[in-house]
GROMACS .gro file of C-alpha atoms in nm:
model
  471
    1MET     CA    1   2.405   0.136   2.191
    2ILE     CA    2   2.155  -0.121   2.152
    3SER     CA    3   1.898  -0.228   2.416
    4MET     CA    4   1.937  -0.555   2.551
    5HIS     CA    5   1.623  -0.585   2.748
    6HIS     CA    6   1.450  -0.733   2.496
    7PRO     CA    7   1.476  -1.121   2.471
    8GLY     CA    8   1.473  -1.142   2.088
    9THR     CA    9   1.773  -0.856   2.057
   10ALA     CA   10   2.011  -1.104   1.905
   11ALA     CA   11   1.804  -1.280   1.646
   12ALA     CA   12   1.667  -0.922   1.565
   13LEU     CA   13   1.998  -0.787   1.484
   14ARG     CA   14   2.079  -1.109   1.266
   15ASP     CA   15   1.798  -1.046   1.074
   16LEU     CA   16   1.844  -0.677   1.038
   17SER     CA   17   2.199  -0.788   0.919
   18GLN     CA   18   2.068  -1.045   0.672
   19PHE     CA   19   1.851  -0.785   0.526
   20ARG     CA   20   2.109  -0.549   0.460
   21HIS     CA   21   2.329  -0.765   0.308
   22ALA     CA   22   2.052  -0.916   0.079
   23PHE     CA   23   1.962  -0.527  -0.043
   24HIS     CA   24   2.319  -0.489  -0.106
   25GLN     CA   25   2.326  -0.778  -0.316
   26CYS     CA   26   2.032  -0.674  -0.506
   27LEU     CA   27   2.178  -0.338  -0.619
   28THR     CA   28   2.352  -0.386  -0.957
   29ALA     CA   29   2.489  -0.031  -1.036
   30ARG     CA   30   2.604   0.231  -0.806
   31ALA     CA   31   2.559  -0.014  -0.540
   32ASP     CA   32   2.738   0.168  -0.269
   33ALA     CA   33   2.605   0.498  -0.340
   34LEU     CA   34   2.238   0.391  -0.342
   35PHE     CA   35   2.307   0.212   0.026
   36GLU     CA   36   2.470   0.490   0.156
   37LEU     CA   37   2.201   0.731   0.044
   38THR     CA   38   1.928   0.469   0.215
   39ASP     CA   39   2.137   0.490   0.552
   40SER     CA   40   2.158   0.862   0.557
   41ALA     CA   41   1.783   0.901   0.523
   42LEU     CA   42   1.770   0.648   0.808
   43CYS     CA   43   2.020   0.819   1.029
   44ALA     CA   44   1.936   1.205   0.930
   45ASP     CA   45   1.871   1.455   1.222
   46GLY     CA   46   1.528   1.529   1.159
   47PRO     CA   47   1.287   1.469   0.880
   48VAL     CA   48   1.424   1.471   0.541
   49THR     CA   49   1.338   1.799   0.369
   50SER     CA   50   1.624   1.822   0.087
   51LEU     CA   51   1.754   1.536  -0.094
   52VAL     CA   52   2.146   1.701  -0.141
   53GLU     CA   53   2.129   1.759   0.235
   54LEU     CA   54   2.152   1.387   0.297
   55SER     CA   55   2.514   1.399   0.158
   56LEU     CA   56   2.609   1.590   0.431
   57ALA     CA   57   2.512   1.327   0.698
   58THR     CA   58   2.806   1.113   0.848
   59GLU     CA   59   2.668   0.759   0.688
   60HIS     CA   60   2.709   0.918   0.349
   61ARG     CA   61   3.086   0.927   0.264
   62ARG     CA   62   3.073   1.030  -0.109
   63GLY     CA   63   2.984   1.358  -0.273
   64HIS     CA   64   2.643   1.510  -0.331
   65GLY     CA   65   2.746   1.428  -0.727
   66SER     CA   66   2.732   1.031  -0.641
   67LEU     CA   67   2.393   1.089  -0.502
   68TYR     CA   68   2.225   1.210  -0.782
   69ASP     CA   69   2.440   0.975  -1.008
   70GLY     CA   70   2.311   0.697  -0.811
   71LEU     CA   71   1.941   0.776  -0.826
   72ASN     CA   72   1.955   0.861  -1.216
   73GLN     CA   73   2.185   0.595  -1.319
   74GLY     CA   74   2.202   0.327  -1.040
   75ARG     CA   75   1.997  -0.023  -1.099
   76ILE     CA   76   1.795  -0.199  -0.843
   77ASP     CA   77   1.703  -0.588  -0.915
   78ILE     CA   78   1.320  -0.542  -0.827
   79GLY     CA   79   1.230  -0.910  -0.880
   80ARG     CA   80   1.498  -1.045  -0.667
   81PHE     CA   81   1.447  -0.770  -0.397
   82ARG     CA   82   1.077  -0.869  -0.400
   83ASN     CA   83   1.168  -1.215  -0.276
   84VAL     CA   84   1.384  -1.053  -0.014
   85ILE     CA   85   1.093  -0.856   0.127
   86ALA     CA   86   0.871  -1.147   0.114
   87ARG     CA   87   1.117  -1.350   0.321
   88GLN     CA   88   1.098  -1.108   0.637
   89GLN     CA   89   0.836  -1.189   0.930
   90ILE     CA   90   0.494  -1.098   0.841
   91PRO     CA   91   0.212  -1.010   1.067
   92ARG     CA   92  -0.072  -1.165   1.095
   93GLY     CA   93  -0.447  -1.169   1.249
   94HIS     CA   94  -0.517  -1.317   1.558
   95ASP     CA   95  -0.649  -1.642   1.357
   96GLY     CA   96  -0.296  -1.641   1.165
   97ARG     CA   97  -0.448  -1.518   0.862
   98ILE     CA   98  -0.249  -1.294   0.642
   99MET     CA   99  -0.412  -0.947   0.554
  100LEU     CA  100  -0.309  -0.707   0.266
  101GLY     CA  101  -0.388  -0.377   0.231
  102ILE     CA  102  -0.378  -0.214  -0.108
  103ASP     CA  103  -0.407   0.166  -0.193
  104VAL     CA  104  -0.271   0.474  -0.414
  105SER     CA  105  -0.063   0.737  -0.303
  106HIS     CA  106   0.049   1.025  -0.536
  107TRP     CA  107   0.373   1.219  -0.550
  108LEU     CA  108   0.225   1.518  -0.671
  109ARG     CA  109   0.441   1.709  -0.953
  110PRO     CA  110   0.247   1.993  -1.075
  111ASP     CA  111   0.532   2.222  -1.218
  112ALA     CA  112   0.728   1.926  -1.364
  113ASN     CA  113   0.625   1.984  -1.754
  114THR     CA  114   0.954   1.759  -1.843
  115SER     CA  115   0.846   1.499  -1.630
  116PRO     CA  116   0.677   1.194  -1.875
  117ASP     CA  117   0.399   0.990  -1.749
  118ARG     CA  118   0.188   1.210  -1.525
  119LEU     CA  119  -0.153   1.158  -1.440
  120PHE     CA  120  -0.378   1.362  -1.276
  121CYS     CA  121  -0.439   1.289  -0.929
  122HIS     CA  122  -0.718   1.309  -0.714
  123THR     CA  123  -0.634   1.538  -0.396
  124TYR     CA  124  -0.817   1.647  -0.110
  125ALA     CA  125  -0.807   2.026   0.022
  126ARG     CA  126  -0.930   2.203   0.340
  127GLY     CA  127  -1.296   2.240   0.330
  128LYS     CA  128  -1.591   2.063   0.172
  129GLY     CA  129  -1.582   1.998  -0.188
  130GLN     CA  130  -1.243   2.141  -0.235
  131ALA     CA  131  -1.080   1.821  -0.408
  132GLN     CA  132  -0.852   1.904  -0.679
  133MET     CA  133  -0.660   1.702  -0.997
  134ILE     CA  134  -0.310   1.777  -0.966
  135PRO     CA  135  -0.051   1.630  -1.216
  136GLY     CA  136   0.165   1.371  -1.045
  137TRP     CA  137   0.295   1.011  -1.023
  138PRO     CA  138   0.056   0.759  -0.851
  139TYR     CA  139   0.202   0.481  -0.687
  140SER     CA  140   0.024   0.164  -0.579
  141PHE     CA  141   0.118   0.004  -0.268
  142VAL     CA  142   0.072  -0.328  -0.101
  143ALA     CA  143   0.121  -0.393   0.251
  144ALA     CA  144   0.053  -0.635   0.517
  145LEU     CA  145  -0.150  -0.526   0.794
  146GLU     CA  146  -0.111  -0.584   1.181
  147PRO     CA  147  -0.424  -0.692   1.362
  148GLY     CA  148  -0.430  -0.419   1.658
  149ARG     CA  149  -0.426  -0.040   1.647
  150THR     CA  150  -0.092   0.096   1.533
  151SER     CA  151   0.084   0.272   1.286
  152TRP     CA  152   0.283   0.024   1.154
  153THR     CA  153   0.240  -0.166   0.829
  154ALA     CA  154   0.483  -0.463   0.661
  155MET     CA  155   0.539  -0.285   0.325
  156LEU     CA  156   0.583  -0.547   0.033
  157ASP     CA  157   0.525  -0.402  -0.326
  158VAL     CA  158   0.485  -0.069  -0.490
  159LEU     CA  159   0.437  -0.009  -0.852
  160ARG     CA  160   0.390   0.326  -1.038
  161VAL     CA  161   0.073   0.347  -1.220
  162ARG     CA  162   0.121   0.442  -1.561
  163PRO     CA  163  -0.104   0.627  -1.824
  164SER     CA  164  -0.225   0.304  -1.993
  165ASP     CA  165  -0.269   0.096  -1.690
  166ASP     CA  166  -0.623   0.047  -1.577
  167HIS     CA  167  -0.654   0.059  -1.176
  168THR     CA  168  -0.819  -0.264  -1.090
  169ASP     CA  169  -0.606  -0.481  -1.376
  170LEU     CA  170  -0.306  -0.326  -1.229
  171ALA     CA  171  -0.382  -0.389  -0.860
  172ALA     CA  172  -0.455  -0.775  -0.968
  173THR     CA  173  -0.111  -0.830  -1.142
  174GLN     CA  174   0.035  -0.651  -0.834
  175LEU     CA  175  -0.146  -0.869  -0.611
  176ARG     CA  176  -0.063  -1.162  -0.786
  177THR     CA  177   0.305  -1.107  -0.766
  178VAL     CA  178   0.308  -1.055  -0.410
  179VAL     CA  179   0.091  -1.381  -0.313
  180ASP     CA  180   0.307  -1.574  -0.526
  181ALA     CA  181   0.635  -1.463  -0.350
  182LEU     CA  182   0.455  -1.514  -0.010
  183ILE     CA  183   0.370  -1.886  -0.065
  184THR     CA  184   0.698  -1.939  -0.233
  185ALA     CA  185   0.871  -1.811   0.101
  186GLY     CA  186   0.664  -2.048   0.291
  187HIS     CA  187   0.426  -1.758   0.459
  188TRP     CA  188   0.128  -1.962   0.329
  189ARG     CA  189   0.056  -2.338   0.300
  190GLU     CA  190  -0.204  -2.577   0.221
  191GLY     CA  191  -0.472  -2.565   0.502
  192ASP     CA  192  -0.393  -2.205   0.644
  193PRO     CA  193  -0.688  -1.955   0.628
  194GLU     CA  194  -0.688  -1.756   0.302
  195ILE     CA  195  -0.551  -1.434   0.256
  196TRP     CA  196  -0.740  -1.142   0.264
  197ILE     CA  197  -0.712  -0.837   0.031
  198ILE     CA  198  -0.851  -0.522   0.162
  199GLY     CA  199  -0.921  -0.205  -0.039
  200ASP     CA  200  -1.117   0.119  -0.064
  201SER     CA  201  -1.388   0.189  -0.290
  202GLY     CA  202  -1.148   0.288  -0.595
  203TYR     CA  203  -1.129  -0.105  -0.668
  204ASP     CA  204  -1.358  -0.289  -0.836
  205GLY     CA  205  -1.396  -0.550  -0.573
  206PRO     CA  206  -1.586  -0.837  -0.827
  207ARG     CA  207  -1.343  -0.812  -1.105
  208LEU     CA  208  -1.035  -0.841  -0.880
  209ALA     CA  209  -1.195  -1.145  -0.698
  210PHE     CA  210  -1.262  -1.278  -1.080
  211LEU     CA  211  -0.915  -1.196  -1.185
  212LEU     CA  212  -0.759  -1.366  -0.873
  213ALA     CA  213  -1.004  -1.668  -0.863
  214ASP     CA  214  -0.699  -1.916  -0.895
  215LEU     CA  215  -0.543  -1.765  -0.575
  216PRO     CA  216  -0.606  -1.854  -0.187
  217VAL     CA  217  -0.739  -1.533  -0.152
  218HIS     CA  218  -1.064  -1.313  -0.054
  219VAL     CA  219  -1.140  -0.981  -0.152
  220LEU     CA  220  -1.326  -0.728   0.096
  221VAL     CA  221  -1.343  -0.356  -0.047
  222ARG     CA  222  -1.577  -0.078   0.046
  223MET     CA  223  -1.882  -0.015  -0.200
  224ARG     CA  224  -2.018   0.330  -0.281
  225SER     CA  225  -2.338   0.409  -0.129
  226ASP     CA  226  -2.516   0.444  -0.457
  227ARG     CA  227  -2.441   0.097  -0.557
  228VAL     CA  228  -2.720  -0.144  -0.672
  229LEU     CA  229  -2.647  -0.515  -0.655
  230ALA     CA  230  -2.904  -0.849  -0.716
  231PHE     CA  231  -3.004  -1.126  -0.531
  232PRO     CA  232  -2.954  -1.481  -0.685
  233VAL     CA  233  -3.238  -1.602  -0.925
  234PRO     CA  234  -3.517  -1.786  -0.741
  235PRO     CA  235  -3.585  -2.152  -0.861
  236ARG     CA  236  -3.751  -2.171  -1.213
  237ARG     CA  237  -4.108  -2.255  -1.183
  238PRO     CA  238  -4.227  -2.597  -1.359
  239GLY     CA  239  -4.362  -2.530  -1.707
  240THR     CA  240  -4.233  -2.151  -1.711
  241ARG     CA  241  -4.116  -2.062  -2.088
  242GLY     CA  242  -3.861  -1.822  -2.230
  243ARG     CA  243  -3.534  -1.765  -2.134
  244SER     CA  244  -3.409  -1.801  -1.765
  245ALA     CA  245  -3.329  -1.498  -1.568
  246ARG     CA  246  -2.976  -1.417  -1.461
  247HIS     CA  247  -3.039  -1.178  -1.202
  248GLY     CA  248  -3.286  -1.193  -0.887
  249THR     CA  249  -3.443  -0.885  -0.712
  250ARG     CA  250  -3.245  -0.573  -0.687
  251PHE     CA  251  -3.071  -0.501  -0.378
  252ALA     CA  252  -3.007  -0.065  -0.374
  253PHE     CA  253  -2.796   0.037  -0.090
  254ALA     CA  254  -2.974   0.381  -0.073
  255ASP     CA  255  -3.318   0.224  -0.062
  256PRO     CA  256  -3.391   0.017   0.247
  257ALA     CA  257  -3.747  -0.087   0.095
  258THR     CA  258  -3.518  -0.316  -0.119
  259TRP     CA  259  -3.337  -0.470   0.180
  260SER     CA  260  -3.441  -0.819   0.273
  261THR     CA  261  -3.418  -0.965   0.631
  262PRO     CA  262  -3.041  -0.986   0.697
  263THR     CA  263  -2.887  -1.313   0.705
  264HIS     CA  264  -2.656  -1.203   1.035
  265THR     CA  265  -2.708  -0.877   1.252
  266THR     CA  266  -2.427  -0.817   1.518
  267THR     CA  267  -2.357  -0.561   1.769
  268THR     CA  268  -2.009  -0.482   1.905
  269ASP     CA  269  -1.910  -0.217   2.162
  270THR     CA  270  -1.609  -0.049   2.081
  271ALA     CA  271  -1.409   0.223   2.260
  272ARG     CA  272  -1.313   0.422   1.978
  273TYR     CA  273  -1.646   0.440   1.770
  274GLY     CA  274  -1.914   0.331   2.024
  275ALA     CA  275  -2.185   0.067   1.962
  276ALA     CA  276  -2.096  -0.053   1.617
  277HIS     CA  277  -2.393  -0.263   1.407
  278ALA     CA  278  -2.344  -0.438   1.143
  279ARG     CA  279  -2.577  -0.642   0.892
  280SER     CA  280  -2.509  -0.872   0.660
  281TRP     CA  281  -2.682  -1.009   0.333
  282ASP     CA  282  -2.534  -1.357   0.171
  283ARG     CA  283  -2.500  -1.394  -0.201
  284LEU     CA  284  -2.530  -1.079  -0.341
  285HIS     CA  285  -2.366  -0.977  -0.709
  286PRO     CA  286  -2.341  -0.688  -0.958
  287THR     CA  287  -2.506  -0.680  -1.291
  288LEU     CA  288  -2.241  -0.672  -1.512
  289THR     CA  289  -2.229  -0.523  -1.877
  290ARG     CA  290  -2.000  -0.538  -2.162
  291THR     CA  291  -1.847  -0.182  -2.071
  292GLY     CA  292  -1.553  -0.036  -1.933
  293ALA     CA  293  -1.300  -0.354  -1.838
  294TRP     CA  294  -1.548  -0.622  -1.940
  295THR     CA  295  -1.568  -0.503  -2.311
  296GLY     CA  296  -1.338  -0.753  -2.408
  297HIS     CA  297  -1.472  -1.038  -2.206
  298HIS     CA  298  -1.547  -1.393  -2.422
  299GLY     CA  299  -1.860  -1.590  -2.335
  300PRO     CA  300  -2.117  -1.513  -2.071
  301LEU     CA  301  -2.060  -1.248  -1.812
  302PRO     CA  302  -1.992  -1.419  -1.509
  303ILE     CA  303  -2.189  -1.405  -1.181
  304ILE     CA  304  -1.958  -1.298  -0.869
  305GLU     CA  305  -2.141  -1.364  -0.548
  306GLY     CA  306  -2.041  -1.237  -0.222
  307THR     CA  307  -2.147  -1.090   0.135
  308VAL     CA  308  -2.268  -0.742   0.168
  309ILE     CA  309  -2.193  -0.596   0.511
  310ARG     CA  310  -2.365  -0.268   0.657
  311LEU     CA  311  -2.174  -0.127   0.926
  312GLN     CA  312  -2.315   0.170   1.128
  313VAL     CA  313  -2.117   0.305   1.420
  314GLU     CA  314  -2.250   0.561   1.708
  315ARG     CA  315  -1.981   0.814   1.648
  316LEU     CA  316  -1.671   0.894   1.484
  317PRO     CA  317  -1.391   1.114   1.626
  318GLY     CA  318  -1.419   1.469   1.548
  319THR     CA  319  -1.708   1.439   1.298
  320GLY     CA  320  -2.064   1.480   1.324
  321THR     CA  321  -2.329   1.180   1.222
  322PRO     CA  322  -2.124   0.903   1.086
  323LYS     CA  323  -2.250   0.764   0.757
  324PRO     CA  324  -2.282   0.382   0.731
  325LEU     CA  325  -2.022   0.209   0.574
  326TRP     CA  326  -2.087  -0.099   0.296
  327LEU     CA  327  -1.845  -0.338   0.261
  328TRP     CA  328  -1.829  -0.652  -0.031
  329HIS     CA  329  -1.678  -0.961   0.066
  330SER     CA  330  -1.584  -1.212  -0.207
  331ALA     CA  331  -1.693  -1.522  -0.016
  332THR     CA  332  -2.020  -1.661   0.085
  333ALA     CA  333  -2.166  -1.844   0.364
  334THR     CA  334  -2.016  -1.603   0.632
  335THR     CA  335  -2.107  -1.685   0.972
  336ALA     CA  336  -2.174  -1.371   1.254
  337ALA     CA  337  -1.838  -1.402   1.401
  338GLN     CA  338  -1.665  -1.378   1.048
  339VAL     CA  339  -1.886  -1.057   0.979
  340ASP     CA  340  -1.740  -0.874   1.294
  341ARG     CA  341  -1.388  -0.994   1.176
  342LEU     CA  342  -1.449  -0.874   0.855
  343TRP     CA  343  -1.541  -0.526   0.930
  344GLN     CA  344  -1.281  -0.480   1.200
  345ALA     CA  345  -1.018  -0.611   0.937
  346PHE     CA  346  -1.126  -0.325   0.715
  347LEU     CA  347  -1.040  -0.079   0.952
  348ARG     CA  348  -0.668  -0.182   0.963
  349ARG     CA  349  -0.666  -0.101   0.601
  350PHE     CA  350  -0.638   0.279   0.758
  351ASP     CA  351  -0.289   0.214   0.909
  352LEU     CA  352  -0.170   0.262   0.556
  353GLU     CA  353  -0.260   0.651   0.592
  354HIS     CA  354   0.002   0.638   0.884
  355THR     CA  355   0.268   0.491   0.666
  356PHE     CA  356   0.210   0.703   0.360
  357ARG     CA  357   0.228   1.002   0.614
  358PHE     CA  358   0.584   0.858   0.762
  359PHE     CA  359   0.701   0.841   0.388
  360LYS     CA  360   0.615   1.181   0.309
  361GLN     CA  361   0.648   1.395   0.629
  362THR     CA  362   0.978   1.208   0.784
  363LEU     CA  363   1.122   1.008   0.547
  364GLY     CA  364   1.107   1.287   0.219
  365TRP     CA  365   0.939   1.049   0.002
  366THR     CA  366   0.794   1.314  -0.241
  367THR     CA  367   1.070   1.582  -0.147
  368PRO     CA  368   1.310   1.521  -0.432
  369ARG     CA  369   1.255   1.729  -0.758
  370ILE     CA  370   1.349   1.425  -0.980
  371ARG     CA  371   1.292   1.451  -1.371
  372THR     CA  372   1.258   1.093  -1.478
  373PRO     CA  373   0.994   0.841  -1.331
  374GLU     CA  374   1.263   0.576  -1.334
  375ALA     CA  375   1.471   0.760  -1.067
  376ALA     CA  376   1.160   0.815  -0.890
  377ASP     CA  377   1.097   0.446  -0.867
  378ARG     CA  378   1.451   0.394  -0.729
  379TRP     CA  379   1.386   0.654  -0.478
  380THR     CA  380   1.046   0.482  -0.361
  381TRP     CA  381   1.248   0.162  -0.358
  382LEU     CA  382   1.467   0.313  -0.122
  383VAL     CA  383   1.216   0.448   0.109
  384ILE     CA  384   1.043   0.108   0.134
  385VAL     CA  385   1.401  -0.038   0.203
  386ALA     CA  386   1.472   0.217   0.511
  387TYR     CA  387   1.088   0.196   0.640
  388THR     CA  388   1.164  -0.216   0.636
  389GLN     CA  389   1.511  -0.159   0.838
  390LEU     CA  390   1.266   0.054   1.082
  391ARG     CA  391   1.057  -0.231   1.139
  392LEU     CA  392   1.335  -0.506   1.178
  393ALA     CA  393   1.493  -0.283   1.424
  394ARG     CA  394   1.189  -0.230   1.632
  395PRO     CA  395   1.346  -0.452   1.921
  396LEU     CA  396   1.696  -0.282   1.903
  397VAL     CA  397   1.615   0.067   1.967
  398GLU     CA  398   1.608   0.258   2.290
  399ASP     CA  399   1.329   0.477   2.357
  400LEU     CA  400   1.471   0.816   2.303
  401ARG     CA  401   1.137   0.999   2.370
  402ARG     CA  402   1.118   1.384   2.396
  403PRO     CA  403   1.037   1.536   2.764
  404TRP     CA  404   0.660   1.602   2.664
  405GLU     CA  405   0.580   1.231   2.485
  406ARG     CA  406   0.450   0.952   2.656
  407LYS     CA  407   0.694   0.642   2.744
  408ALA     CA  408   0.594   0.339   2.519
  409VAL     CA  409   0.473   0.028   2.722
  410THR     CA  410   0.685  -0.220   2.529
  411PRO     CA  411   0.971  -0.185   2.253
  412ASP     CA  412   0.687  -0.289   1.987
  413ARG     CA  413   0.468   0.001   2.078
  414LEU     CA  414   0.729   0.245   1.961
  415SER     CA  415   0.617   0.463   1.653
  416PRO     CA  416   0.816   0.450   1.321
  417ALA     CA  417   0.942   0.805   1.383
  418ARG     CA  418   1.079   0.707   1.745
  419VAL     CA  419   1.247   0.402   1.599
  420ARG     CA  420   1.425   0.617   1.339
  421ARG     CA  421   1.517   0.867   1.629
  422GLY     CA  422   1.724   0.572   1.751
  423PHE     CA  423   1.854   0.381   1.435
  424ARG     CA  424   2.172   0.575   1.440
  425ARG     CA  425   2.283   0.381   1.737
  426VAL     CA  426   2.197   0.060   1.600
  427ARG     CA  427   2.350   0.105   1.262
  428PRO     CA  428   2.708   0.042   1.381
  429ALA     CA  429   2.639  -0.281   1.526
  430ALA     CA  430   2.451  -0.414   1.189
  431ALA     CA  431   2.612  -0.512   0.854
  432LEU     CA  432   2.777  -0.247   0.673
  433PRO     CA  433   2.840  -0.405   0.306
  434ALA     CA  434   2.918  -0.043   0.116
  435GLY     CA  435   3.276  -0.014   0.052
  436ALA     CA  436   3.465   0.282   0.090
  437PRO     CA  437   3.457   0.527  -0.136
  438LYS     CA  438   3.743   0.598  -0.400
  439PHE     CA  439   3.948   0.893  -0.503
  440SER     CA  440   3.780   1.076  -0.835
  441ARG     CA  441   3.819   1.389  -1.000
  442PRO     CA  442   3.505   1.562  -1.086
  443GLY     CA  443   3.448   1.615  -1.484
  444PRO     CA  444   3.489   1.962  -1.647
  445GLY     CA  445   3.109   2.049  -1.677
  446ARG     CA  446   2.975   2.281  -1.908
  447PRO     CA  447   3.236   2.539  -2.077
  448ALA     CA  448   3.159   2.874  -1.890
  449GLY     CA  449   2.943   3.109  -2.105
  450SER     CA  450   2.798   2.839  -2.313
  451ARG     CA  451   2.426   2.733  -2.330
  452ASN     CA  452   2.235   2.432  -2.294
  453ALA     CA  453   2.150   2.360  -2.682
  454ARG     CA  454   1.946   2.036  -2.591
  455ARG     CA  455   1.593   2.138  -2.430
  456ALA     CA  456   1.418   1.879  -2.269
  457PRO     CA  457   1.069   1.794  -2.417
  458LEU     CA  458   0.755   1.892  -2.260
  459HIS     CA  459   0.476   1.604  -2.147
  460ALA     CA  460   0.098   1.675  -2.104
  461PRO     CA  461  -0.021   1.470  -1.815
  462GLY     CA  462  -0.324   1.256  -1.852
  463LYS     CA  463  -0.422   0.881  -1.905
  464THR     CA  464  -0.324   0.717  -2.250
  465PRO     CA  465  -0.667   0.584  -2.414
  466LYS     CA  466  -0.606   0.207  -2.518
  467THR     CA  467  -0.688   0.145  -2.903
  468ASP     CA  468  -0.834  -0.155  -3.052
  469ILE     CA  469  -0.522  -0.331  -3.237
  470ASN     CA  470  -0.827  -0.523  -3.434
  471GLY     CA  471  -1.020  -0.205  -3.535
   0.00000   0.00000   0.00000
C-alpha cells in the first residue's frame, strides 16, 4: 500500500522505478541474484544480522548458494552506476549550494588473516584514552548533505582505501569524479554557487584545495588545535636587501598572543549549543615543506591562503566545557554572513555518522564475513543502492510507527529506519526487473572424506610504503 496523501507520490514512484531499472542494467554478471539480494536487505524484518538469512526473505527467490555466488562472481559497472546516482535529486543548502561531505568508515576484520588489503583502522573504545588500531578495510564515502538537522544524506560514491593510497590524494581523486558527474548531470552550471567540500581534521585541507583548484569547489575542513599558520608577507620596504620573505607573522591556534584583530566576529543563538561565538581571520596559509605529500612537488611550494574560523559554543549535549573548533576555508575575503553559514555547514558533516550507523546496525554493511575485498566492494555498493532507494521512497511510505515512537510531522521527517519499515509495501508497485529463477541442480561439492589441499594464503595488515622508481 502506498500513501497517496503526498502530492509528489506519482513522480516519486516513477523516479524509484527508473532508478531500479537503471541499477539492474548496471549489473553485468549475476544481475538477478544481486538485485534480489538488495531487495531482501531492504525488506527484511528487523536489522540484517546474517547474510545467509537474507536468502529466506520472500523477496529473495533463489537459494543461498546464488547469494554468495552473486557477491563473489557478480559484476557491477561502477562507472555507469556513478552516473545513475548523480542523476538523482541532490539536496542543496538554503542558498542553492551543493555541500559534499567526505569521511572514512571502517569495516573491521581483525581475525580475517586470509583477507588481503587490510589496514590498521583507528577506532574509539569506551573511556578516555582507549583508542585502538584494529585491522580492517577503510572505505571513503562522499555524500551530499541536507541543510537542516536530519539523519539523511545523499550517498554519491565510495572507494576502498588501499594499503598504498595517500589519504588526501585519494580523496581528491574521488571528489573530482563526483564533481564531474554532478556537472555532467546538470546539477551545477556556470554562475551557480561553488560547491563546498566539508571534511574533518584527517584531511589536509590546503593540499585538497590545491589539487582541486581547477574545479568550482571550496574546501572547508577542521584543523587540529595545535596547528600554526602564517599571515601574508607585509609590503617590502624600499631599499631592503636580500631575498624576500615568503611567510608573514605566525598564527598559532594554541597561543592567543599571536592572534591579531579578527576580520569578523559574530554571535549566534542556537537551541542546541547555546550562544555560538565565531571569529575569523583572513588570508592565513600553512608553511609547506618538501616532506610527505609535497616531496615530489616541482617548482616553488605554493602559498595556499584561506580563512580561519574559531568557533566557541556555550555548551555541548552530554559533555563538560566544550573546546573551541578551528576551521579552515579555502576562500578568502569572506563576509560575516558567510562565516556563520560556514560553521553551520560544517556541523552538517556529522549527519554522515547517522548514515554510517544505519549502514552498520540496520542494513548490516559490516555483518558479512567476506574473504575478498572485491566481494566486500560489491556488498558496499549494494548497501548504497538500498539506501538510495529508501531516500527515493520517502514520500511513498506510510509511517508504521511503534506505539512508543513519536508521530512524524511530515513524510520527509521519517528516519531511514522507519522508511525501510514500510518499503515492503512500496516494492510491489515499483519496477521489478529481475527475472524468475531457473531450475538448476547443485554441484557435487567436495568428495566426502577429502581435505582441502589448497590453503588460502595469509596476509598481514598494514600500509604499503611507496618506493621511488628513480632511486
